[in-house]
PDB file of C-alpha atoms and ligand atoms in Angstrom:
ATOM      1  CA  MET F   1      -6.637 -19.494   4.300  1.00 76.00           C
ATOM      2  CA  LYS F   2     -10.230 -19.045   2.966  1.00 93.00           C
ATOM      3  CA  GLY F   3      -9.815 -15.663   1.912  1.00 97.00           C
ATOM      4  CA  LYS F   4      -7.823 -14.132  -0.818  1.00 98.00           C
ATOM      5  CA  LEU F   5      -4.845 -11.510   0.074  1.00 98.00           C
ATOM      6  CA  TYR F   6      -4.323  -8.939  -2.679  1.00 98.00           C
ATOM      7  CA  ILE F   7      -1.391  -6.487  -2.386  1.00 98.00           C
ATOM      8  CA  LEU F   8      -1.445  -3.128  -4.262  1.00 98.00           C
ATOM      9  CA  SER F   9       1.734  -1.637  -4.292  1.00 98.00           C
ATOM     10  CA  GLY F  10       4.047   0.445  -6.433  1.00 96.00           C
ATOM     11  CA  PRO F  11       6.118   3.958  -6.193  1.00 94.00           C
ATOM     12  CA  SER F  12       4.816   6.862  -4.567  1.00 87.00           C
ATOM     13  CA  GLY F  13       2.746   9.269  -7.047  1.00 89.00           C
ATOM     14  CA  ALA F  14       1.365   6.167  -8.930  1.00 93.00           C
ATOM     15  CA  GLY F  15      -2.033   7.030  -7.248  1.00 94.00           C
ATOM     16  CA  LYS F  16      -2.221   3.884  -5.014  1.00 96.00           C
ATOM     17  CA  GLY F  17      -4.560   5.851  -2.301  1.00 94.00           C
ATOM     18  CA  THR F  18      -7.014   7.072  -4.625  1.00 95.00           C
ATOM     19  CA  VAL F  19      -7.109   3.972  -6.557  1.00 98.00           C
ATOM     20  CA  CYS F  20      -7.409   2.070  -3.430  1.00 97.00           C
ATOM     21  CA  LYS F  21     -10.401   4.170  -2.217  1.00 96.00           C
ATOM     22  CA  GLN F  22     -12.308   3.955  -5.415  1.00 98.00           C
ATOM     23  CA  LEU F  23     -11.764   0.379  -5.449  1.00 98.00           C
ATOM     24  CA  ILE F  24     -13.486  -0.445  -1.869  1.00 97.00           C
ATOM     25  CA  LYS F  25     -16.267   1.776  -2.829  1.00 97.00           C
ATOM     26  CA  GLU F  26     -16.740  -0.652  -5.797  1.00 96.00           C
ATOM     27  CA  ARG F  27     -15.948  -3.782  -3.945  1.00 96.00           C
ATOM     28  CA  PRO F  28     -17.302  -3.200  -0.302  1.00 95.00           C
ATOM     29  CA  ASP F  29     -16.923  -6.983   0.534  1.00 96.00           C
ATOM     30  CA  ILE F  30     -13.039  -6.509   0.456  1.00 97.00           C
ATOM     31  CA  VAL F  31     -11.648  -5.831   3.666  1.00 98.00           C
ATOM     32  CA  LEU F  32      -9.019  -2.946   3.608  1.00 98.00           C
ATOM     33  CA  SER F  33      -6.240  -3.457   6.294  1.00 98.00           C
ATOM     34  CA  ILE F  34      -5.368  -0.404   8.194  1.00 98.00           C
ATOM     35  CA  SER F  35      -1.680   0.229   8.703  1.00 98.00           C
ATOM     36  CA  MET F  36       0.192   1.541  11.707  1.00 98.00           C
ATOM     37  CA  THR F  37       2.657   4.232  11.285  1.00 98.00           C
ATOM     38  CA  THR F  38       5.193   6.547  13.256  1.00 98.00           C
ATOM     39  CA  ARG F  39       4.103   9.538  10.838  1.00 96.00           C
ATOM     40  CA  PRO F  40       2.320  12.205  12.198  1.00 96.00           C
ATOM     41  CA  PRO F  41      -1.490  12.689  11.071  1.00 97.00           C
ATOM     42  CA  ARG F  42      -2.218  15.050   8.269  1.00 92.00           C
ATOM     43  CA  ALA F  43      -5.240  17.520   9.041  1.00 92.00           C
ATOM     44  CA  ASP F  44      -7.868  15.312   7.477  1.00 93.00           C
ATOM     45  CA  GLU F  45      -6.673  12.070   8.835  1.00 96.00           C
ATOM     46  CA  LYS F  46      -8.112  10.056  11.816  1.00 97.00           C
ATOM     47  CA  ASN F  47      -6.723   7.468  14.236  1.00 98.00           C
ATOM     48  CA  GLY F  48      -8.280   4.055  13.518  1.00 97.00           C
ATOM     49  CA  VAL F  49      -9.538   5.255  10.005  1.00 96.00           C
ATOM     50  CA  ASN F  50      -6.528   6.075   7.857  1.00 96.00           C
ATOM     51  CA  TYR F  51      -3.907   4.579  10.138  1.00 98.00           C
ATOM     52  CA  PHE F  52      -3.400   3.548  13.506  1.00 98.00           C
ATOM     53  CA  PHE F  53      -0.843   6.525  14.449  1.00 98.00           C
ATOM     54  CA  THR F  54       2.054   5.505  17.101  1.00 98.00           C
ATOM     55  CA  ASP F  55       5.263   6.556  18.344  1.00 98.00           C
ATOM     56  CA  LYS F  56       8.572   4.701  17.093  1.00 98.00           C
ATOM     57  CA  GLN F  57       9.160   2.928  20.364  1.00 98.00           C
ATOM     58  CA  SER F  58       5.645   1.472  20.610  1.00 98.00           C
ATOM     59  CA  PHE F  59       6.129   0.589  16.913  1.00 98.00           C
ATOM     60  CA  LEU F  60       9.508  -1.105  17.275  1.00 98.00           C
ATOM     61  CA  LYS F  61       7.893  -3.084  20.469  1.00 98.00           C
ATOM     62  CA  ILE F  62       5.091  -4.382  18.476  1.00 98.00           C
ATOM     63  CA  LYS F  63       7.682  -5.484  15.616  1.00 98.00           C
ATOM     64  CA  GLU F  64       9.704  -7.617  17.950  1.00 98.00           C
ATOM     65  CA  GLU F  65       6.666  -9.364  19.422  1.00 98.00           C
ATOM     66  CA  GLY F  66       6.175 -10.280  15.762  1.00 98.00           C
ATOM     67  CA  GLY F  67       2.633  -8.218  15.365  1.00 98.00           C
ATOM     68  CA  PHE F  68       3.220  -7.295  11.761  1.00 98.00           C
ATOM     69  CA  LEU F  69       3.000  -9.029   8.606  1.00 98.00           C
ATOM     70  CA  GLU F  70       5.441  -6.925   7.087  1.00 98.00           C
ATOM     71  CA  CYS F  71       6.751  -3.483   8.076  1.00 98.00           C
ATOM     72  CA  ALA F  72       9.059  -0.894   6.292  1.00 98.00           C
ATOM     73  CA  GLY F  73      10.800   2.300   6.740  1.00 96.00           C
ATOM     74  CA  HIS F  74       9.742   4.854   4.026  1.00 92.00           C
ATOM     75  CA  PHE F  75      11.863   8.033   4.228  1.00 87.00           C
ATOM     76  CA  ASP F  76      11.793   9.266   7.995  1.00 89.00           C
ATOM     77  CA  ASN F  77       8.782   7.061   9.221  1.00 96.00           C
ATOM     78  CA  TYR F  78       7.865   3.208   9.627  1.00 98.00           C
ATOM     79  CA  TYR F  79       4.976   1.638   8.253  1.00 98.00           C
ATOM     80  CA  GLY F  80       3.372  -1.877   9.263  1.00 98.00           C
ATOM     81  CA  THR F  81       0.443  -4.035   8.764  1.00 98.00           C
ATOM     82  CA  PRO F  82      -0.881  -5.371  11.890  1.00 98.00           C
ATOM     83  CA  ARG F  83      -0.608  -9.280  11.336  1.00 98.00           C
ATOM     84  CA  ALA F  84      -3.831 -10.353  13.441  1.00 98.00           C
ATOM     85  CA  PHE F  85      -6.309  -8.329  11.479  1.00 98.00           C
ATOM     86  CA  VAL F  86      -5.290  -9.645   8.035  1.00 98.00           C
ATOM     87  CA  VAL F  87      -4.893 -13.314   9.194  1.00 98.00           C
ATOM     88  CA  ASP F  88      -8.312 -13.308  11.124  1.00 98.00           C
ATOM     89  CA  ASN F  89     -10.119 -11.968   8.113  1.00 98.00           C
ATOM     90  CA  LEU F  90      -8.655 -14.469   5.628  1.00 98.00           C
ATOM     91  CA  GLU F  91      -9.333 -17.269   8.060  1.00 97.00           C
ATOM     92  CA  LYS F  92     -13.097 -16.220   8.222  1.00 97.00           C
ATOM     93  CA  GLY F  93     -12.949 -16.211   4.361  1.00 97.00           C
ATOM     94  CA  ARG F  94     -12.882 -12.552   3.430  1.00 97.00           C
ATOM     95  CA  ASP F  95     -10.519 -11.189   0.705  1.00 98.00           C
ATOM     96  CA  VAL F  96      -8.401  -8.595   2.385  1.00 98.00           C
ATOM     97  CA  LEU F  97      -6.528  -5.756   0.547  1.00 98.00           C
ATOM     98  CA  LEU F  98      -3.056  -3.830   1.363  1.00 98.00           C
ATOM     99  CA  GLU F  99      -1.921  -0.665   0.090  1.00 98.00           C
ATOM    100  CA  ILE F 100       1.622  -0.565   0.752  1.00 98.00           C
ATOM    101  CA  GLU F 101       5.078   0.274  -0.454  1.00 96.00           C
ATOM    102  CA  PRO F 102       7.236  -2.350  -2.266  1.00 96.00           C
ATOM    103  CA  VAL F 103       9.733  -3.233   0.453  1.00 97.00           C
ATOM    104  CA  GLY F 104       6.716  -4.430   2.291  1.00 98.00           C
ATOM    105  CA  ALA F 105       4.751  -5.974  -0.524  1.00 98.00           C
ATOM    106  CA  LEU F 106       7.673  -8.241  -1.478  1.00 97.00           C
ATOM    107  CA  GLN F 107       7.831  -9.176   2.114  1.00 97.00           C
ATOM    108  CA  VAL F 108       4.269 -10.645   2.274  1.00 98.00           C
ATOM    109  CA  LYS F 109       4.499 -12.224  -1.111  1.00 97.00           C
ATOM    110  CA  ALA F 110       7.752 -14.077   0.393  1.00 97.00           C
ATOM    111  CA  GLN F 111       5.735 -15.194   3.237  1.00 96.00           C
ATOM    112  CA  MET F 112       2.484 -15.875   1.447  1.00 97.00           C
ATOM    113  CA  PRO F 113       3.157 -16.903  -2.173  1.00 97.00           C
ATOM    114  CA  GLU F 114      -0.717 -17.362  -2.886  1.00 97.00           C
ATOM    115  CA  SER F 115      -1.186 -13.550  -2.321  1.00 98.00           C
ATOM    116  CA  VAL F 116      -1.604 -11.532  -5.417  1.00 98.00           C
ATOM    117  CA  LEU F 117       0.600  -8.885  -5.841  1.00 98.00           C
ATOM    118  CA  ILE F 118      -0.198  -5.904  -8.107  1.00 98.00           C
ATOM    119  CA  PHE F 119       2.145  -3.258  -9.240  1.00 98.00           C
ATOM    120  CA  LEU F 120       0.140   0.210 -10.017  1.00 98.00           C
ATOM    121  CA  THR F 121       2.206   2.396 -12.031  1.00 96.00           C
ATOM    122  CA  ALA F 122       1.785   5.980 -13.577  1.00 93.00           C
ATOM    123  CA  PRO F 123       1.823   6.241 -17.387  1.00 91.00           C
ATOM    124  CA  SER F 124       5.368   7.847 -17.295  1.00 91.00           C
ATOM    125  CA  LYS F 125       8.197   9.534 -14.727  1.00 89.00           C
ATOM    126  CA  ASP F 126       6.851  12.983 -15.598  1.00 91.00           C
ATOM    127  CA  ASP F 127       3.249  11.774 -14.335  1.00 91.00           C
ATOM    128  CA  LEU F 128       4.777  10.591 -11.165  1.00 90.00           C
ATOM    129  CA  ILE F 129       6.557  13.760 -10.429  1.00 88.00           C
ATOM    130  CA  ALA F 130       3.519  15.886 -11.538  1.00 90.00           C
ATOM    131  CA  ARG F 131       1.312  13.825  -9.094  1.00 88.00           C
ATOM    132  CA  LEU F 132       4.010  14.181  -6.455  1.00 86.00           C
ATOM    133  CA  ARG F 133       4.187  18.024  -6.917  1.00 88.00           C
ATOM    134  CA  SER F 134       0.257  18.309  -6.850  1.00 87.00           C
ATOM    135  CA  ARG F 135       0.031  16.926  -3.517  1.00 79.00           C
ATOM    136  CA  GLY F 136       1.437  20.041  -2.467  1.00 79.00           C
ATOM    137  CA  SER F 137       2.933  18.646   0.780  1.00 74.00           C
ATOM    138  CA  GLU F 138       6.068  17.607  -0.642  1.00 80.00           C
ATOM    139  CA  THR F 139       9.472  19.886  -0.963  1.00 88.00           C
ATOM    140  CA  GLU F 140      11.678  19.571  -4.231  1.00 90.00           C
ATOM    141  CA  GLU F 141      14.155  17.568  -2.198  1.00 91.00           C
ATOM    142  CA  THR F 142      11.330  15.088  -0.982  1.00 87.00           C
ATOM    143  CA  ILE F 143      10.350  14.412  -4.705  1.00 90.00           C
ATOM    144  CA  ALA F 144      13.930  13.912  -5.642  1.00 91.00           C
ATOM    145  CA  LYS F 145      14.077  11.312  -3.168  1.00 90.00           C
ATOM    146  CA  ARG F 146      10.809   9.919  -3.934  1.00 88.00           C
ATOM    147  CA  MET F 147      11.691   9.647  -7.476  1.00 91.00           C
ATOM    148  CA  ALA F 148      15.364   7.828  -6.733  1.00 92.00           C
ATOM    149  CA  LYS F 149      13.265   5.109  -4.876  1.00 92.00           C
ATOM    150  CA  ALA F 150      10.738   4.706  -7.570  1.00 92.00           C
ATOM    151  CA  GLU F 151      13.662   3.876  -9.849  1.00 92.00           C
ATOM    152  CA  THR F 152      14.650   1.009  -7.841  1.00 93.00           C
ATOM    153  CA  GLU F 153      10.686   0.183  -7.273  1.00 94.00           C
ATOM    154  CA  LEU F 154      10.249   0.190 -10.984  1.00 93.00           C
ATOM    155  CA  SER F 155      13.139  -2.336 -11.651  1.00 92.00           C
ATOM    156  CA  GLN F 156      11.330  -4.666  -9.496  1.00 93.00           C
ATOM    157  CA  MET F 157       8.030  -4.948 -11.595  1.00 94.00           C
ATOM    158  CA  ASP F 158       8.656  -8.455 -12.499  1.00 95.00           C
ATOM    159  CA  LYS F 159       8.425  -9.837  -9.315  1.00 96.00           C
ATOM    160  CA  TYR F 160       4.751  -8.526  -9.162  1.00 98.00           C
ATOM    161  CA  ASP F 161       1.789 -10.828 -10.737  1.00 98.00           C
ATOM    162  CA  TYR F 162       0.286  -8.024 -12.302  1.00 98.00           C
ATOM    163  CA  VAL F 163       1.148  -4.511 -13.561  1.00 97.00           C
ATOM    164  CA  VAL F 164      -1.548  -2.093 -13.707  1.00 98.00           C
ATOM    165  CA  LEU F 165      -1.010   1.094 -15.439  1.00 97.00           C
ATOM    166  CA  ASN F 166      -3.142   4.042 -13.703  1.00 96.00           C
ATOM    167  CA  ASP F 167      -3.791   6.255 -16.736  1.00 95.00           C
ATOM    168  CA  THR F 168      -7.150   7.236 -15.366  1.00 96.00           C
ATOM    169  CA  VAL F 169      -8.482   5.884 -11.793  1.00 97.00           C
ATOM    170  CA  GLU F 170     -11.823   4.608 -13.588  1.00 97.00           C
ATOM    171  CA  ASN F 171      -9.800   2.501 -15.793  1.00 98.00           C
ATOM    172  CA  ALA F 172      -7.109   1.128 -13.178  1.00 98.00           C
ATOM    173  CA  VAL F 173     -10.084   0.473 -10.652  1.00 98.00           C
ATOM    174  CA  LYS F 174     -11.822  -1.614 -13.619  1.00 98.00           C
ATOM    175  CA  LYS F 175      -8.514  -3.427 -14.313  1.00 98.00           C
ATOM    176  CA  ILE F 176      -7.853  -4.439 -10.667  1.00 98.00           C
ATOM    177  CA  GLU F 177     -11.459  -5.367 -10.222  1.00 97.00           C
ATOM    178  CA  LYS F 178     -11.244  -7.804 -13.486  1.00 97.00           C
ATOM    179  CA  ILE F 179      -7.870  -9.447 -11.478  1.00 97.00           C
ATOM    180  CA  MET F 180     -10.160  -9.790  -8.625  1.00 96.00           C
ATOM    181  CA  GLY F 181     -12.888 -11.612 -10.511  1.00 92.00           C
ATOM    182  CA  GLY F 182     -16.317 -10.765 -10.267  1.00 65.00           C
ATOM    183  CA  LYS F 183     -18.414 -10.864  -6.860  1.00 60.00           C
TER     184      LYS F 183
HETATM  185  P1  LIG Q   1       1.759   7.926   3.233  1.00 71.42           P
HETATM  186  O1  LIG Q   1       2.454   8.427   4.322  1.00 71.42           O
HETATM  187  O2  LIG Q   1       1.585   9.026   2.075  1.00 71.42           O
HETATM  188  O3  LIG Q   1       0.208   7.612   3.926  1.00 71.42           O
HETATM  189  O4  LIG Q   1       2.356   6.468   2.843  1.00 71.42           O
HETATM  190  C1  LIG Q   1       3.541   6.372   2.268  1.00 71.42           C
HETATM  191  C2  LIG Q   1       4.005   5.062   1.519  1.00 71.42           C
HETATM  192  O5  LIG Q   1       3.532   4.101   2.771  1.00 71.42           O
HETATM  193  C3  LIG Q   1       3.040   4.581   0.752  1.00 71.42           C
HETATM  194  O6  LIG Q   1       3.434   4.158  -0.554  1.00 71.42           O
HETATM  195  C4  LIG Q   1       1.996   3.795   1.303  1.00 71.42           C
HETATM  196  O7  LIG Q   1       1.469   2.621   0.195  1.00 71.42           O
HETATM  197  C5  LIG Q   1       2.950   3.132   2.416  1.00 71.42           C
HETATM  198  N1  LIG Q   1       2.148   2.219   3.391  1.00 71.42           N
HETATM  199  C6  LIG Q   1       1.141   2.653   3.824  1.00 71.42           C
HETATM  200  N2  LIG Q   1       0.802   1.614   5.120  1.00 71.42           N
HETATM  201  C7  LIG Q   1       1.862   0.753   5.027  1.00 71.42           C
HETATM  202  C8  LIG Q   1       2.280  -0.707   5.384  1.00 71.42           C
HETATM  203  O8  LIG Q   1       1.563  -1.081   6.375  1.00 71.42           O
HETATM  204  N3  LIG Q   1       3.381  -1.122   5.108  1.00 71.42           N
HETATM  205  C9  LIG Q   1       4.180  -0.668   3.905  1.00 71.42           C
HETATM  206  N4  LIG Q   1       5.329  -1.388   3.889  1.00 71.42           N
HETATM  207  N5  LIG Q   1       4.068   0.563   3.602  1.00 71.42           N
HETATM  208  C10 LIG Q   1       2.695   1.287   3.727  1.00 71.42           C
END
């Protein structure tokens, strides 16, 4: 592969989405992979922009056909990275960024050891909880489930190539840009 594959992962509430958006603004040369999900779109989300939204049956068919580089169940929904898009861009020499949860991230690392695995984490558990609450879309029950999952994810931090503390978005983006090297 001529391009480099970067994987930004970490627990929910660490701020992966926000950091990723800002990173892409700073580094428009990096191609962001659009995932497929069975989760229904949120009010401000568009098909083909934020995700490719699909149903469970179609998702599982693509999975069976080997169409995903990785996929994982995340609470009640499935998420997957379309394989062809990533491989095509890497072959063309473009650097690609995935923003995915840790189960999928470790699947990619196992297949492509040369990929760069970055763990984004909030300064503390209280920060993670505060960020989950501030979304407004999460119930206390969901927050508790996400925190339990976060505990497992935090214990796997040592499997990552880099750990980036998301104290401020600006700092986190700067640190990731440094990992990526200049362009
Ligand atoms: P959300 O539903 O809030 O957009 O995303 C939930 C979680 O799924 C986030 O942690 C996000 O990083 C992760 N995610 C998004 N796309 C993918 C994907 O293609 N594969 C995996 N494994 N996780 C994903």
